[in-house]
Tab-separated table of C-alpha atoms in Angstrom:
chain	number	residue	atom	x	y	z
A	1	MET	CA	11.654	92.342	133.720
A	2	LYS	CA	9.153	94.038	131.430
A	3	GLU	CA	9.344	93.582	127.584
A	4	VAL	CA	9.321	96.011	124.996
A	5	GLY	CA	8.829	95.132	121.301
A	6	VAL	CA	10.389	97.285	118.717
A	7	GLY	CA	9.618	97.452	114.748
A	8	ILE	CA	11.952	99.583	112.459
A	9	VAL	CA	10.845	100.500	109.425
A	10	GLY	CA	13.867	101.654	106.901
A	11	PHE	CA	16.905	99.504	106.639
A	12	GLY	CA	19.488	102.476	105.694
A	13	THR	CA	22.427	103.524	107.210
A	14	VAL	CA	20.802	104.991	110.371
A	15	GLY	CA	17.884	101.942	110.393
A	16	ALA	CA	21.013	99.376	110.300
A	17	GLY	CA	22.838	101.455	113.062
A	18	VAL	CA	19.809	101.531	115.149
A	19	ALA	CA	19.144	97.185	114.579
A	20	ASP	CA	22.334	96.645	115.901
A	21	GLY	CA	22.765	98.790	118.708
A	22	LEU	CA	19.382	97.060	119.810
A	23	LEU	CA	20.882	93.683	119.224
A	24	ARG	CA	24.178	94.253	119.905
A	25	GLY	CA	23.355	96.546	123.555
A	26	ALA	CA	20.348	94.847	124.745
A	27	ALA	CA	22.209	93.832	127.733
A	28	LEU	CA	23.463	97.490	128.896
A	29	ILE	CA	20.376	98.946	127.671
A	30	SER	CA	18.143	96.975	130.083
A	31	ARG	CA	20.808	97.175	133.201
A	32	ARG	CA	20.107	100.820	132.582
A	33	CYS	CA	16.581	101.448	132.062
A	34	GLY	CA	15.316	98.284	133.958
A	35	LEU	CA	13.388	96.924	130.730
A	36	LYS	CA	13.929	93.863	128.103
A	37	MET	CA	14.089	95.910	124.617
A	38	THR	CA	13.322	93.368	121.917
A	39	LEU	CA	13.927	93.793	118.246
A	40	ARG	CA	10.711	92.230	116.402
A	41	GLY	CA	11.213	93.160	113.035
A	42	VAL	CA	12.840	95.394	110.403
A	43	ALA	CA	10.848	96.286	107.157
A	44	ASP	CA	12.548	97.510	104.171
A	45	VAL	CA	12.323	97.335	100.316
A	46	ASP	CA	15.454	95.689	100.059
A	47	ILE	CA	16.312	93.290	102.752
A	48	ALA	CA	18.822	91.336	100.466
A	49	ARG	CA	21.609	94.172	100.550
A	50	ASP	CA	24.514	93.809	103.005
A	51	ARG	CA	24.338	97.022	105.386
A	52	GLY	CA	27.654	95.294	107.275
A	53	VAL	CA	25.344	94.474	110.533
A	54	ASP	CA	24.736	91.040	111.979
A	55	VAL	CA	20.325	91.317	111.655
A	56	PRO	CA	18.915	87.682	111.557
A	57	ARG	CA	17.582	86.594	108.456
A	58	GLU	CA	14.011	86.184	110.113
A	59	LEU	CA	13.680	89.991	111.546
A	60	LEU	CA	13.573	90.621	108.203
A	61	THR	CA	10.353	92.084	106.397
A	62	THR	CA	9.418	93.618	102.860
A	63	ASP	CA	5.882	94.112	104.794
A	64	THR	CA	5.749	97.511	106.319
A	65	PHE	CA	2.271	97.361	107.438
A	66	GLY	CA	2.355	94.258	108.555
A	67	LEU	CA	4.853	94.467	110.919
A	68	ILE	CA	3.546	97.545	112.692
A	69	ALA	CA	0.030	95.768	112.966
A	70	ARG	CA	1.457	93.040	114.681
A	71	GLU	CA	0.319	92.656	118.554
A	72	ASP	CA	3.881	92.504	119.681
A	73	VAL	CA	5.187	95.529	118.056
A	74	ASP	CA	4.806	98.330	120.716
A	75	VAL	CA	6.942	100.723	119.128
A	76	VAL	CA	7.282	102.140	115.568
A	77	VAL	CA	10.969	103.489	114.398
A	78	GLU	CA	10.453	105.434	111.322
A	79	LEU	CA	13.952	105.726	109.478
A	80	ILE	CA	12.754	105.875	105.363
A	81	GLY	CA	12.684	109.796	105.140
A	82	GLY	CA	10.963	112.037	103.019
A	83	THR	CA	7.289	112.545	103.420
A	84	GLY	CA	5.314	110.009	101.182
A	85	VAL	CA	5.478	106.546	102.717
A	86	ALA	CA	7.052	107.570	105.790
A	87	GLN	CA	3.652	109.780	106.512
A	88	GLU	CA	1.743	107.028	105.285
A	89	VAL	CA	3.842	104.353	107.859
A	90	ILE	CA	3.706	107.138	111.074
A	91	ARG	CA	-0.021	107.683	110.334
A	92	ALA	CA	-0.830	104.071	110.149
A	93	ALA	CA	1.236	103.345	113.283
A	94	LEU	CA	-0.094	106.234	115.700
A	95	GLN	CA	-3.911	105.133	114.130
A	96	ALA	CA	-3.308	101.784	115.680
A	97	GLY	CA	-2.207	102.990	119.019
A	98	LYS	CA	1.692	102.523	118.798
A	99	SER	CA	4.234	105.116	119.775
A	100	VAL	CA	6.304	106.188	117.185
A	101	VAL	CA	9.881	107.718	116.918
A	102	THR	CA	11.650	109.125	114.050
A	103	ALA	CA	14.353	111.110	112.538
A	104	ASN	CA	12.591	112.700	109.893
A	105	LYS	CA	12.750	116.524	109.835
A	106	LYS	CA	11.188	116.957	106.884
A	107	LEU	CA	7.987	115.471	107.739
A	108	LEU	CA	8.270	116.793	110.640
A	109	ALA	CA	8.804	120.220	109.574
A	110	GLU	CA	6.289	120.091	106.830
A	111	CYS	CA	3.317	117.844	108.264
A	112	GLY	CA	4.342	117.793	112.553
A	113	ALA	CA	1.065	119.595	113.096
A	114	GLU	CA	-0.982	117.606	111.856
A	115	LEU	CA	0.950	114.090	113.187
A	116	PHE	CA	1.304	115.365	116.379
A	117	ALA	CA	-2.679	116.271	116.883
A	118	LEU	CA	-2.867	112.432	115.684
A	119	ALA	CA	-0.641	111.420	118.430
A	120	ARG	CA	-2.550	113.440	120.794
A	121	GLU	CA	-5.909	112.274	119.542
A	122	ARG	CA	-4.581	108.565	120.285
A	123	GLN	CA	-2.714	109.029	123.412
A	124	VAL	CA	0.563	107.503	122.088
A	125	ASP	CA	4.115	109.386	121.997
A	126	LEU	CA	5.653	110.814	118.655
A	127	TYR	CA	9.263	111.077	119.589
A	128	PHE	CA	12.038	112.886	117.384
A	129	GLY	CA	15.444	113.519	119.329
A	130	ALA	CA	17.548	112.436	116.255
A	131	SER	CA	15.569	114.933	113.831
A	132	VAL	CA	17.837	117.694	114.405
A	133	GLY	CA	21.817	117.714	114.966
A	134	GLY	CA	22.274	113.627	114.803
A	135	GLY	CA	23.988	112.463	118.206
A	136	ILE	CA	23.405	116.025	119.796
A	137	PRO	CA	20.648	115.935	122.618
A	138	ILE	CA	19.366	119.617	121.524
A	139	VAL	CA	15.528	118.592	121.216
A	140	ARG	CA	15.697	116.681	124.844
A	141	ALA	CA	17.690	119.899	126.154
A	142	LEU	CA	15.044	122.263	124.792
A	143	ARG	CA	12.214	119.848	125.690
A	144	ASP	CA	13.291	119.322	129.269
A	145	GLY	CA	16.176	120.622	130.373
A	146	LEU	CA	15.701	124.052	129.587
A	147	VAL	CA	11.937	123.839	130.083
A	148	ALA	CA	11.965	126.418	132.921
A	149	ASN	CA	13.575	129.205	130.387
A	150	ASP	CA	12.567	131.815	128.505
A	151	ILE	CA	14.546	131.325	125.234
A	152	ARG	CA	15.954	134.672	123.855
A	153	ALA	CA	17.648	132.910	121.007
A	154	ILE	CA	19.041	129.930	118.868
A	155	HIS	CA	21.841	129.744	116.803
A	156	GLY	CA	23.120	126.815	115.361
A	157	ILE	CA	25.705	124.864	112.723
A	158	LEU	CA	23.004	122.487	111.691
A	159	ASN	CA	24.333	121.073	108.615
A	160	GLY	CA	27.546	118.958	108.120
A	161	THR	CA	27.855	119.109	104.644
A	162	CYS	CA	27.977	123.087	104.305
A	163	ASN	CA	30.187	122.969	107.785
A	164	TYR	CA	32.503	120.644	105.981
A	165	ILE	CA	32.535	123.186	102.527
A	166	LEU	CA	32.895	126.133	104.187
A	167	THR	CA	35.702	124.636	106.880
A	168	ARG	CA	37.732	123.928	103.634
A	169	MET	CA	37.257	126.619	101.744
A	170	ALA	CA	38.696	128.796	105.125
A	171	ARG	CA	41.628	126.469	106.211
A	172	GLU	CA	43.176	125.984	102.059
A	173	GLY	CA	41.559	128.836	100.038
A	174	SER	CA	39.864	126.547	97.808
A	175	GLY	CA	36.686	127.097	95.305
A	176	PHE	CA	33.313	126.255	96.279
A	177	ASP	CA	32.951	124.143	93.598
A	178	GLU	CA	36.331	122.178	93.937
A	179	VAL	CA	35.397	121.380	97.687
A	180	LEU	CA	31.755	120.337	96.892
A	181	ALA	CA	33.407	117.863	94.711
A	182	ASP	CA	35.661	116.727	97.292
A	183	ALA	CA	32.899	116.459	99.694
A	184	GLN	CA	30.656	114.191	97.295
A	185	ARG	CA	33.838	111.945	96.656
A	186	LEU	CA	34.089	111.144	100.499
A	187	GLY	CA	30.305	111.073	100.944
A	188	TYR	CA	29.940	114.072	102.992
A	189	ALA	CA	27.387	115.419	100.047
A	190	GLU	CA	24.891	114.148	98.409
A	191	ALA	CA	25.290	113.323	94.282
A	192	ASN	CA	22.391	115.976	94.619
A	193	PRO	CA	23.479	118.242	96.998
A	194	SER	CA	21.136	121.222	96.801
A	195	LEU	CA	18.743	120.138	100.149
A	196	ASP	CA	22.041	120.933	101.999
A	197	ILE	CA	24.474	123.451	100.127
A	198	ASP	CA	20.676	125.800	99.197
A	199	GLY	CA	20.004	125.590	102.888
A	200	PHE	CA	16.586	123.484	103.298
A	201	ASP	CA	17.947	120.939	105.520
A	202	THR	CA	18.657	123.465	107.903
A	203	ALA	CA	15.553	125.220	107.264
A	204	HIS	CA	13.553	122.138	108.377
A	205	LYS	CA	15.730	122.112	111.242
A	206	ILE	CA	15.488	125.532	112.415
A	207	SER	CA	11.574	125.002	112.199
A	208	ILE	CA	11.919	121.813	114.805
A	209	LEU	CA	13.797	123.814	117.216
A	210	THR	CA	11.603	127.114	116.846
A	211	SER	CA	8.381	124.711	117.603
A	212	LEU	CA	9.728	123.159	120.370
A	213	ALA	CA	11.276	126.343	122.161
A	214	TYR	CA	8.017	128.943	121.328
A	215	GLY	CA	5.157	126.420	120.508
A	216	VAL	CA	4.616	128.393	117.226
A	217	SER	CA	4.525	126.093	113.949
A	218	VAL	CA	6.793	128.023	111.180
A	219	PRO	CA	5.650	127.069	107.203
A	220	LEU	CA	8.828	126.674	105.379
A	221	ALA	CA	8.102	129.292	103.246
A	222	ASP	CA	8.066	131.877	105.476
A	223	ILE	CA	11.228	131.289	106.577
A	224	ARG	CA	14.308	133.654	104.423
A	225	VAL	CA	16.850	130.866	103.387
A	226	GLN	CA	19.961	131.618	101.487
A	227	GLY	CA	22.505	128.367	101.203
A	228	ILE	CA	26.118	128.442	100.585
A	229	ARG	CA	25.902	127.568	96.519
A	230	GLY	CA	28.791	129.196	94.588
A	231	LEU	CA	29.968	131.226	97.953
A	232	ASN	CA	33.474	133.234	96.408
A	233	PRO	CA	36.481	132.415	98.157
A	234	VAL	CA	37.401	136.098	97.871
A	235	ASP	CA	34.423	136.662	100.798
A	236	VAL	CA	35.551	134.049	102.927
A	237	ARG	CA	39.177	135.399	102.231
A	238	TYR	CA	38.046	139.187	103.336
A	239	ALA	CA	36.303	137.645	106.200
A	240	SER	CA	39.266	136.156	107.673
A	241	GLU	CA	41.368	139.502	107.352
A	242	LEU	CA	38.288	140.909	109.392
A	243	GLY	CA	38.452	138.135	112.041
A	244	TYR	CA	35.411	136.496	111.293
A	245	VAL	CA	34.786	132.971	109.811
A	246	ILE	CA	31.508	132.121	107.320
A	247	LYS	CA	29.274	129.820	109.026
A	248	LEU	CA	26.147	128.808	107.555
A	249	LEU	CA	23.717	130.107	110.182
A	250	ALA	CA	20.097	128.963	111.658
A	251	VAL	CA	19.103	131.699	113.740
A	252	CYS	CA	15.477	132.041	115.951
A	253	LYS	CA	15.465	135.278	118.298
A	254	ALA	CA	12.368	136.505	120.056
A	255	HIS	CA	11.804	140.248	119.490
A	256	ALA	CA	9.709	142.208	121.926
A	257	GLY	CA	6.237	142.275	120.779
A	258	ASP	CA	6.141	138.308	120.683
A	259	ARG	CA	7.887	138.564	117.312
A	260	LEU	CA	9.891	135.707	116.324
A	261	GLU	CA	13.091	136.279	113.650
A	262	VAL	CA	13.610	132.933	112.287
A	263	ARG	CA	16.183	133.337	109.148
A	264	VAL	CA	19.126	130.475	107.528
A	265	ASN	CA	21.410	132.473	105.843
A	266	PRO	CA	25.602	132.504	105.673
A	267	THR	CA	27.006	134.316	108.324
A	268	LEU	CA	30.039	135.817	109.569
A	269	VAL	CA	30.910	135.004	112.593
A	270	PRO	CA	33.225	136.610	114.948
A	271	LYS	CA	36.852	134.164	115.498
A	272	ASP	CA	36.574	134.120	118.872
A	273	HIS	CA	33.238	133.370	119.121
A	274	PRO	CA	32.333	129.830	120.308
A	275	LEU	CA	30.646	128.806	117.010
A	276	ALA	CA	33.249	129.863	115.078
A	277	ALA	CA	35.535	126.739	116.575
A	278	VAL	CA	32.882	124.177	114.846
A	279	ASN	CA	34.373	122.560	111.964
A	280	ASP	CA	34.404	120.028	109.307
A	281	VAL	CA	31.342	117.733	109.469
A	282	PHE	CA	30.731	118.996	113.064
A	283	ASN	CA	27.043	120.524	114.399
A	284	ALA	CA	26.295	123.075	117.270
A	285	VAL	CA	23.579	124.976	119.130
A	286	LEU	CA	24.104	127.864	121.008
A	287	VAL	CA	20.874	128.739	123.264
A	288	ASP	CA	20.396	131.911	125.147
A	289	GLY	CA	18.063	131.041	127.904
A	290	SER	CA	16.946	133.440	130.522
A	291	LEU	CA	17.556	131.545	133.100
A	292	THR	CA	20.576	129.912	132.179
A	293	GLY	CA	22.504	132.414	129.874
A	294	ASP	CA	24.185	130.762	126.978
A	295	THR	CA	24.514	126.870	126.874
A	296	LEU	CA	26.149	125.246	124.089
A	297	TYR	CA	25.223	121.684	122.636
A	298	TYR	CA	28.282	120.240	120.058
A	299	GLY	CA	29.235	116.967	118.067
A	300	LYS	CA	28.550	114.799	115.293
A	301	GLY	CA	25.127	115.864	113.442
A	302	ALA	CA	24.526	112.694	111.123
A	303	GLY	CA	26.151	109.118	110.682
A	304	ARG	CA	25.180	105.892	111.814
A	305	GLU	CA	26.010	105.896	114.924
A	306	ALA	CA	25.529	109.293	115.893
A	307	THR	CA	21.875	109.119	114.434
A	308	ALA	CA	21.373	105.808	115.850
A	309	SER	CA	22.422	106.788	119.443
A	310	ALA	CA	19.606	109.626	119.337
A	311	VAL	CA	17.065	106.957	117.973
A	312	LEU	CA	18.117	104.488	121.093
A	313	SER	CA	17.476	107.257	123.621
A	314	ASP	CA	13.780	107.923	122.043
A	315	ILE	CA	12.845	104.508	121.719
A	316	VAL	CA	14.024	104.014	125.603
A	317	SER	CA	11.993	106.906	126.758
A	318	VAL	CA	8.959	105.950	124.806
A	319	ALA	CA	9.343	102.277	126.168
A	320	ARG	CA	9.157	103.233	129.517
A	321	HIS	CA	5.812	105.134	129.056
A	322	VAL	CA	4.587	102.354	127.437
A	323	ALA	CA	5.832	99.780	130.135
A	324	VAL	CA	3.665	101.219	132.709
A	325	ARG	CA	1.025	102.378	130.173
A	326	THR	CA	1.332	105.667	130.628
A	327	PRO	CA	2.068	107.538	127.150
A	328	ARG	CA	2.740	111.193	127.595
A	329	ALA	CA	0.446	111.872	124.486
A	330	ALA	CA	2.957	113.572	122.082
A	331	GLU	CA	3.989	115.860	125.090
A	332	PRO	CA	7.698	116.724	123.485
A	333	LEU	CA	6.056	119.166	120.976
A	334	PRO	CA	4.753	122.238	122.536
A	335	PRO	CA	0.898	122.779	121.788
A	336	LEU	CA	0.788	125.169	118.573
A	337	THR	CA	-2.275	126.738	119.094
A	338	GLU	CA	-1.323	128.347	122.740
A	339	THR	CA	1.225	130.727	121.436
A	340	GLY	CA	1.297	134.434	120.559
A	341	TYR	CA	4.167	134.386	118.572
A	342	THR	CA	4.007	135.776	114.921
A	343	LEU	CA	6.928	135.823	112.384
A	344	LEU	CA	9.008	139.252	111.870
A	345	PRO	CA	8.837	139.888	108.110
A	346	ALA	CA	12.238	139.382	106.849
A	347	GLU	CA	13.163	142.651	105.921
A	348	ASP	CA	12.738	144.015	109.027
A	349	CYS	CA	15.074	141.684	110.518
A	350	VAL	CA	18.405	143.943	112.203
A	351	SER	CA	21.786	142.749	112.052
A	352	ARG	CA	25.384	144.508	110.702
A	353	PHE	CA	26.081	143.224	107.334
A	354	TYR	CA	29.104	142.629	105.334
A	355	ILE	CA	29.764	144.455	101.786
A	356	ARG	CA	31.534	143.419	99.116
A	357	LEU	CA	30.694	146.250	95.980
A	358	MET	CA	33.367	146.413	92.640
A	359	VAL	CA	33.290	150.147	92.574
A	360	ARG	CA	33.999	152.475	89.620
A	361	GLU	CA	37.611	153.764	90.027
A	362	ALA	CA	36.715	157.392	89.819
A	363	CYS	CA	36.678	160.140	91.912
A	364	GLY	CA	34.034	160.747	94.746
A	365	MET	CA	32.160	156.805	93.896
A	366	VAL	CA	32.717	155.885	97.330
A	367	GLY	CA	31.339	158.748	98.826
A	368	ARG	CA	28.489	158.559	96.398
A	369	PHE	CA	27.221	154.872	97.994
A	370	ALA	CA	28.324	156.101	101.337
A	371	THR	CA	25.435	158.883	100.608
A	372	ILE	CA	23.080	156.372	99.716
A	373	LEU	CA	23.482	153.921	102.313
A	374	GLY	CA	23.112	156.632	104.594
A	375	ASN	CA	19.862	158.014	102.777
A	376	HIS	CA	18.562	154.471	104.006
A	377	GLY	CA	19.388	154.846	107.366
A	378	VAL	CA	22.375	152.455	107.117
A	379	SER	CA	25.432	154.086	108.950
A	380	ILE	CA	29.343	152.394	107.777
A	381	PHE	CA	31.633	150.934	110.892
A	382	ALA	CA	34.153	150.528	108.746
A	383	ALA	CA	35.694	150.431	105.233
A	384	SER	CA	38.400	149.114	103.177
A	385	GLN	CA	39.686	149.248	99.639
A	386	HIS	CA	41.234	145.790	98.038
A	387	GLU	CA	43.996	145.242	95.873
A	388	PRO	CA	42.169	144.247	92.147
A	389	THR	CA	43.239	141.868	90.058
A	390	GLU	CA	44.982	142.415	86.773
A	391	ALA	CA	41.416	142.134	84.827
A	392	GLN	CA	39.324	144.193	87.550
A	393	ARG	CA	41.883	147.115	87.032
A	394	THR	CA	41.873	146.901	83.581
A	395	GLU	CA	38.256	146.787	83.643
A	396	GLY	CA	38.856	150.111	85.648
A	397	TYR	CA	36.791	148.763	89.056
A	398	VAL	CA	38.346	147.998	92.410
A	399	PRO	CA	36.779	146.170	95.163
A	400	VAL	CA	35.532	147.625	98.344
A	401	VAL	CA	34.401	146.183	101.400
A	402	ILE	CA	31.990	147.581	103.726
A	403	LEU	CA	31.061	146.690	107.792
A	404	THR	CA	27.553	148.287	108.889
A	405	GLN	CA	26.220	148.991	112.273
A	406	PRO	CA	23.179	147.358	112.690
A	407	ALA	CA	20.787	147.847	109.740
A	408	LYS	CA	17.249	146.494	108.575
A	409	ALA	CA	18.078	143.669	105.959
A	410	GLY	CA	15.201	145.644	103.948
A	411	ASP	CA	17.237	149.101	104.007
A	412	ILE	CA	20.222	146.859	103.107
A	413	ALA	CA	18.497	145.887	99.970
A	414	ALA	CA	16.479	148.838	98.729
A	415	ALA	CA	19.912	150.827	99.151
A	416	LEU	CA	22.364	148.073	97.196
A	417	THR	CA	19.714	148.435	94.550
A	418	GLU	CA	19.736	151.978	94.480
A	419	ILE	CA	23.758	152.126	94.210
A	420	THR	CA	23.678	149.149	91.335
A	421	GLU	CA	21.114	151.530	89.524
A	422	GLN	CA	23.144	154.460	89.823
A	423	GLY	CA	25.955	152.721	87.957
A	424	ILE	CA	28.562	153.156	90.608
A	425	VAL	CA	29.390	149.386	90.593
A	426	ARG	CA	30.110	146.809	88.456
A	427	SER	CA	27.059	144.405	89.248
A	428	MET	CA	24.311	144.186	92.333
A	429	PRO	CA	26.737	143.995	95.699
A	430	PHE	CA	27.443	141.059	97.394
A	431	HIS	CA	26.475	141.223	101.429
A	432	LEU	CA	25.991	138.838	104.094
A	433	CYS	CA	24.735	138.749	107.783
A	434	ILE	CA	27.211	139.358	110.685
A	435	LEU	CA	26.272	137.772	114.020
C-alpha cells in the first residue's frame, strides 16, 4: 500500500481535529482509499498547550518551514488562518513542489488568484473544500457534481454566528446586543465579532463560490456588504407578521449579458422557503443549476469535527494524485482569465424591498411618500401602519411598513433620500431586500 506523508501547520481547533482524524481514522481511511495516510508532523508556535487530542510529542514542532521542507512530507495542510504567515506557508509549500490543503477563506478570497497561478506553475494541487460551509461539501459540488450546469444563482446562509443571533431574535424577540453577548459567552461569537456580524466573513465565502461557479475573481471591495450589527428586533417582528424571517444571505446571481450580481445583506426570506428553516449555527447553500434546478446543501458550517471532515476529504483527494504522480495542477478553481463575466453595479441590482418609515402623523403624509416612490419608479405592493409606542405617539410619528414590487437598489436609495429631505419622516427609512 502506497504511503503519503502529511504535515499540518496550525494546531488550533481545526488543526487538532485534523491531526486526531488522521491518527484515529487511519485504518478507515486506508480501507476506503487504498492509501496509507501518515501524519509526519504538526507545526505551531505553541506546542505545549493541551488541545484535548492525543498527538505523540515527537510529532510536534515549532519549525514550520523545516516541516514543509521534509522529503517525507507530500501534502502540507495550512490551518493558521489570516493572510500573513499563512500566505508564506502556502507559497513555500507550493514552491517546494508540495500540494496544499487549506481552509483559509480570507486568504483565498484576497490572494487566491496569485496562489492558484503558482500551483499551476508548479503542477501541484491547492484544495480548499473547508473554506466555505465547514463540513458541507459545497465546494466539491460546484467543482465536480454540478460541472455540466450553468449556475443561475447561489443563495447561502454562510455564517453560523449571524444565523444563531437572527434565530434567537426571531424565536424570543430578544435584542441584538443581548443575543450577541450570549453568543460570545457560548463561544459562537469572537470577542471581536466584527468579521462575522458586519458580513465580511460571508463576503469571503461568496467570493470563493463565485470563482468556482463562474470563473471570475471578485475583488472584495466590489461586493456590496451589509451585516446584521444593531438589527432592530422590531423589524424581525414585523417581518414575521408579514410571513418572513430575516437571514444574512450571500447572493450570487447571473444576469443577461454575462453580468453577475454578488452581494451580502440581511434579507427577508419567505417562511415556506427552504432557507427559512435553517436555524441556529447551521449553514446552507441553495444552488440553481440549468440541469438540476435547485439543490440544497445543509449542515454544520464550523466547528472542529465538521471542518476537519472537509479538510480530511481534501487530503485524501490530493493524496490520490500524489500517489500516482498525477497532480491536477490546482484544477479545483477554474481559470480566472477565461470568463466574460462582469459585475453588476450594486445600484442596478433588482429586488423587492421591505421599508420601515417613521412617518409624521399628519393628513396626506403617506400619500406624499407613495408619490415620491412612484416618481423614482418604485411601485408599492403592500403597506401597513403599526401601533406607535407611547414615545412615538408623543412625538407625533407612526411606524409604517411598505413592501415594494421589484425595483433597483439605486432607485430605492434615491427615493428614500428624497423622502428624508422632505421632512416626511423622523430619520432615514430602514430597508432590506426580500428574496
